[in-house]
Amino acid sequence: MSLTLEQFAAQCHDAIKSNPGTAGREKVRELVRAALADADFVSTYIPEGTPERKVLFEDPEFGFTILAHAYEGAKSSKPHDHGSSWAIYGQAAGETIMTDWECLQRPQDGAPGKAKFIRDYVMKPGDAYLYEPGVLHSPERKGATRLLRIEGQNMDRVKRLPYEAVDLSPAAE
C-alpha cells in the first residue's frame, strides 16, 4: 500500500515532536527520501503539471509546511536562506544543481547581504537535503523538475532578505 499524505504528515509531525532540533529535522529528511522512493506517492502528490508552489499540508501545532513544486523549464534563484526557518528540498523528478554559499554579510539597512560560493552539487531523484536556519543556498534547474519540499514555517508569511554573490577570486580584484 502506498504512503498517503496524511501518513507522511503524521510521521513528520511525530519526528519534530520527538526532537524539535536538528535530529528531528534529519529524521524528516529521511522521511522525505522514503516518500520520494514511493512512485505512487510522487505521482499522486507531485504529478506533472503541479504548480510551481502548491501547499499540500500545514501542521497546526508546529507550523511546518509540506509543498509540491514543479518547474517546466530552466529556472534559477539567487543565494537565499529561509530566515529563522529551515527547509528540506527533495528531488522527485529531473535534476537540480544546488549551490551552497558562505554568508559574508547579512542584509542590513536595505542593502543585500553578501555571499561567497562554496560548492555546487546535483540533486537527483530520491535525494533530499536539509538547510538549517540561516544557511545560504540557491537552486538552478536546466529543465523540467519536480520537488517535495518542507519548510519549517510557511514562507509565504516570512519576509526574506536579498543576497548577492560576490567573486573574491584574485582575477576579480
CSV table of C-alpha atoms in Angstrom, one decimal:
chain,number,residue,atom,x,y,z
A,1,MET,CA,0.0,0.0,0.0
A,2,SER,CA,1.3,3.4,-0.9
A,3,LEU,CA,2.1,6.2,1.6
A,4,THR,CA,-0.6,8.8,1.9
A,5,LEU,CA,-0.1,12.5,2.5
A,6,GLU,CA,-1.8,12.1,5.9
A,7,GLN,CA,0.5,9.3,6.9
A,8,PHE,CA,3.6,11.3,5.7
A,9,ALA,CA,2.5,14.5,7.5
A,10,ALA,CA,1.8,12.5,10.7
A,11,GLN,CA,5.3,10.9,10.5
A,12,CYS,CA,6.9,14.3,10.1
A,13,HIS,CA,4.9,15.7,13.0
A,14,ASP,CA,6.0,12.9,15.2
A,15,ALA,CA,9.6,13.3,14.3
A,16,ILE,CA,9.5,17.1,15.1
A,17,LYS,CA,7.6,16.5,18.3
A,18,SER,CA,10.1,13.8,19.4
A,19,ASN,CA,13.0,16.2,18.7
A,20,PRO,CA,12.4,19.7,17.6
A,21,GLY,CA,16.1,20.3,16.8
A,22,THR,CA,18.4,19.2,14.1
A,23,ALA,CA,18.0,15.5,14.9
A,24,GLY,CA,14.2,15.7,14.3
A,25,ARG,CA,14.7,17.6,11.0
A,26,GLU,CA,17.2,14.9,9.9
A,27,LYS,CA,14.5,12.3,10.6
A,28,VAL,CA,12.1,14.4,8.5
A,29,ARG,CA,14.7,14.4,5.7
A,30,GLU,CA,14.9,10.6,5.9
A,31,LEU,CA,11.1,10.6,5.6
A,32,VAL,CA,11.2,12.8,2.5
A,33,ARG,CA,13.7,10.4,0.9
A,34,ALA,CA,11.3,7.4,1.7
A,35,ALA,CA,8.3,9.3,0.3
A,36,LEU,CA,10.3,10.1,-2.9
A,37,ALA,CA,11.1,6.4,-3.3
A,38,ASP,CA,7.3,5.7,-3.4
A,39,ALA,CA,6.3,6.1,-7.0
A,40,ASP,CA,2.6,6.2,-6.1
A,41,PHE,CA,3.2,9.0,-3.6
A,42,VAL,CA,5.1,11.0,-6.1
A,43,SER,CA,2.6,10.5,-8.9
A,44,THR,CA,-0.3,11.3,-6.6
A,45,TYR,CA,1.0,14.4,-4.8
A,46,ILE,CA,3.6,15.8,-7.2
A,47,PRO,CA,2.3,14.9,-10.7
A,48,GLU,CA,3.4,16.6,-13.9
A,49,GLY,CA,1.5,19.8,-14.2
A,50,THR,CA,1.8,20.7,-10.5
A,51,PRO,CA,2.1,24.5,-10.0
A,52,GLU,CA,5.5,26.0,-9.1
A,53,ARG,CA,4.3,26.2,-5.5
A,54,LYS,CA,1.5,24.1,-4.1
A,55,VAL,CA,0.9,23.8,-0.3
A,56,LEU,CA,-0.1,20.2,0.4
A,57,PHE,CA,-0.3,20.4,4.2
A,58,GLU,CA,0.5,22.9,7.0
A,59,ASP,CA,0.9,21.4,10.5
A,60,PRO,CA,-1.4,23.2,13.0
A,61,GLU,CA,0.9,22.5,16.0
A,62,PHE,CA,4.4,23.2,14.6
A,63,GLY,CA,3.7,25.2,11.5
A,64,PHE,CA,5.9,23.2,9.2
A,65,THR,CA,4.5,23.2,5.6
A,66,ILE,CA,4.7,20.4,3.0
A,67,LEU,CA,4.8,21.6,-0.6
A,68,ALA,CA,4.9,20.2,-4.1
A,69,HIS,CA,6.8,22.2,-6.7
A,70,ALA,CA,7.1,21.6,-10.5
A,71,TYR,CA,9.1,23.7,-13.0
A,72,GLU,CA,8.7,23.3,-16.7
A,73,GLY,CA,11.8,24.9,-18.0
A,74,ALA,CA,15.1,26.5,-16.8
A,75,LYS,CA,14.9,28.5,-13.6
A,76,SER,CA,17.4,29.7,-11.1
A,77,SER,CA,17.5,31.8,-8.0
A,78,LYS,CA,20.0,34.0,-6.1
A,79,PRO,CA,21.5,32.9,-2.9
A,80,HIS,CA,18.9,32.9,-0.1
A,81,ASP,CA,18.1,31.4,3.2
A,82,HIS,CA,14.7,30.8,4.9
A,83,GLY,CA,15.1,33.4,7.6
A,84,SER,CA,14.7,31.8,11.0
A,85,SER,CA,13.2,28.7,9.4
A,86,TRP,CA,14.7,25.6,8.0
A,87,ALA,CA,13.9,23.8,4.7
A,88,ILE,CA,14.3,20.4,3.2
A,89,TYR,CA,14.4,20.0,-0.6
A,90,GLY,CA,13.6,16.6,-2.0
A,91,GLN,CA,14.1,15.9,-5.7
A,92,ALA,CA,11.1,13.9,-7.2
A,93,ALA,CA,12.0,14.2,-10.9
A,94,GLY,CA,14.6,15.9,-13.1
A,95,GLU,CA,17.8,17.4,-11.6
A,96,THR,CA,18.5,20.5,-9.6
A,97,ILE,CA,22.0,22.0,-9.4
A,98,MET,CA,22.2,23.3,-5.9
A,99,THR,CA,24.9,25.8,-4.8
A,100,ASP,CA,25.9,26.3,-1.2
A,101,TRP,CA,27.1,29.8,-0.2
A,102,GLU,CA,29.1,31.2,2.7
A,103,CYS,CA,27.4,34.2,4.3
A,104,LEU,CA,30.0,37.1,4.3
A,105,GLN,CA,27.5,39.7,5.4
A,106,ARG,CA,23.8,39.6,6.3
A,107,PRO,CA,21.5,42.1,4.6
A,108,GLN,CA,21.3,45.4,6.5
A,109,ASP,CA,19.8,48.9,6.1
A,110,GLY,CA,18.1,47.9,2.8
A,111,ALA,CA,21.4,46.6,1.2
A,112,PRO,CA,21.5,43.0,0.1
A,113,GLY,CA,23.7,40.6,2.0
A,114,LYS,CA,26.9,39.2,0.5
A,115,ALA,CA,27.5,35.5,-0.3
A,116,LYS,CA,30.6,33.6,-1.4
A,117,PHE,CA,30.4,30.4,-3.5
A,118,ILE,CA,31.3,27.2,-1.6
A,119,ARG,CA,30.2,24.3,-3.9
A,120,ASP,CA,27.8,23.0,-6.4
A,121,TYR,CA,26.2,19.6,-6.4
A,122,VAL,CA,23.4,17.9,-8.4
A,123,MET,CA,20.3,16.7,-6.7
A,124,LYS,CA,18.9,13.6,-8.5
A,125,PRO,CA,15.5,11.9,-7.9
A,126,GLY,CA,15.4,10.5,-4.4
A,127,ASP,CA,17.9,13.0,-3.0
A,128,ALA,CA,16.9,15.2,0.0
A,129,TYR,CA,18.9,17.9,1.7
A,130,LEU,CA,18.3,19.8,4.9
A,131,TYR,CA,19.1,23.6,5.0
A,132,GLU,CA,19.2,24.8,8.6
A,133,PRO,CA,18.1,28.4,9.6
A,134,GLY,CA,20.4,30.9,8.0
A,135,VAL,CA,22.1,28.5,5.7
A,136,LEU,CA,22.5,30.1,2.2
A,137,HIS,CA,21.8,28.0,-0.9
A,138,SER,CA,20.5,28.5,-4.5
A,139,PRO,CA,18.9,26.1,-6.9
A,140,GLU,CA,19.3,26.0,-10.7
A,141,ARG,CA,17.1,23.9,-12.9
A,142,LYS,CA,18.0,23.5,-16.6
A,143,GLY,CA,14.9,21.5,-17.5
A,144,ALA,CA,11.6,20.2,-16.0
A,145,THR,CA,11.8,19.3,-12.4
A,146,ARG,CA,9.5,18.3,-9.6
A,147,LEU,CA,10.3,18.6,-5.9
A,148,LEU,CA,8.8,17.7,-2.5
A,149,ARG,CA,9.8,20.4,0.0
A,150,ILE,CA,9.2,21.0,3.6
A,151,GLU,CA,9.5,24.5,5.2
A,152,GLY,CA,9.8,24.9,9.0
A,153,GLN,CA,7.2,27.5,8.6
A,154,ASN,CA,5.1,28.7,5.6
A,155,MET,CA,7.5,31.0,3.8
A,156,ASP,CA,4.5,32.8,2.2
A,157,ARG,CA,4.3,34.6,5.6
A,158,VAL,CA,8.0,35.3,6.1
A,159,LYS,CA,9.9,38.4,4.7
A,160,ARG,CA,13.1,37.2,3.1
A,161,LEU,CA,16.0,39.5,2.6
A,162,PRO,CA,18.1,39.5,-0.6
A,163,TYR,CA,21.7,38.3,-1.0
A,164,GLU,CA,24.1,38.8,-3.9
A,165,ALA,CA,27.0,36.6,-4.9
A,166,VAL,CA,30.4,38.2,-4.7
A,167,ASP,CA,33.5,37.0,-6.5
A,168,LEU,CA,36.6,37.0,-4.3
A,169,SER,CA,39.0,35.4,-6.8
A,170,PRO,CA,42.2,37.2,-7.5
A,171,ALA,CA,41.1,37.9,-11.1
A,172,ALA,CA,38.1,39.9,-9.7
A,173,GLU,CA,40.3,42.3,-7.8
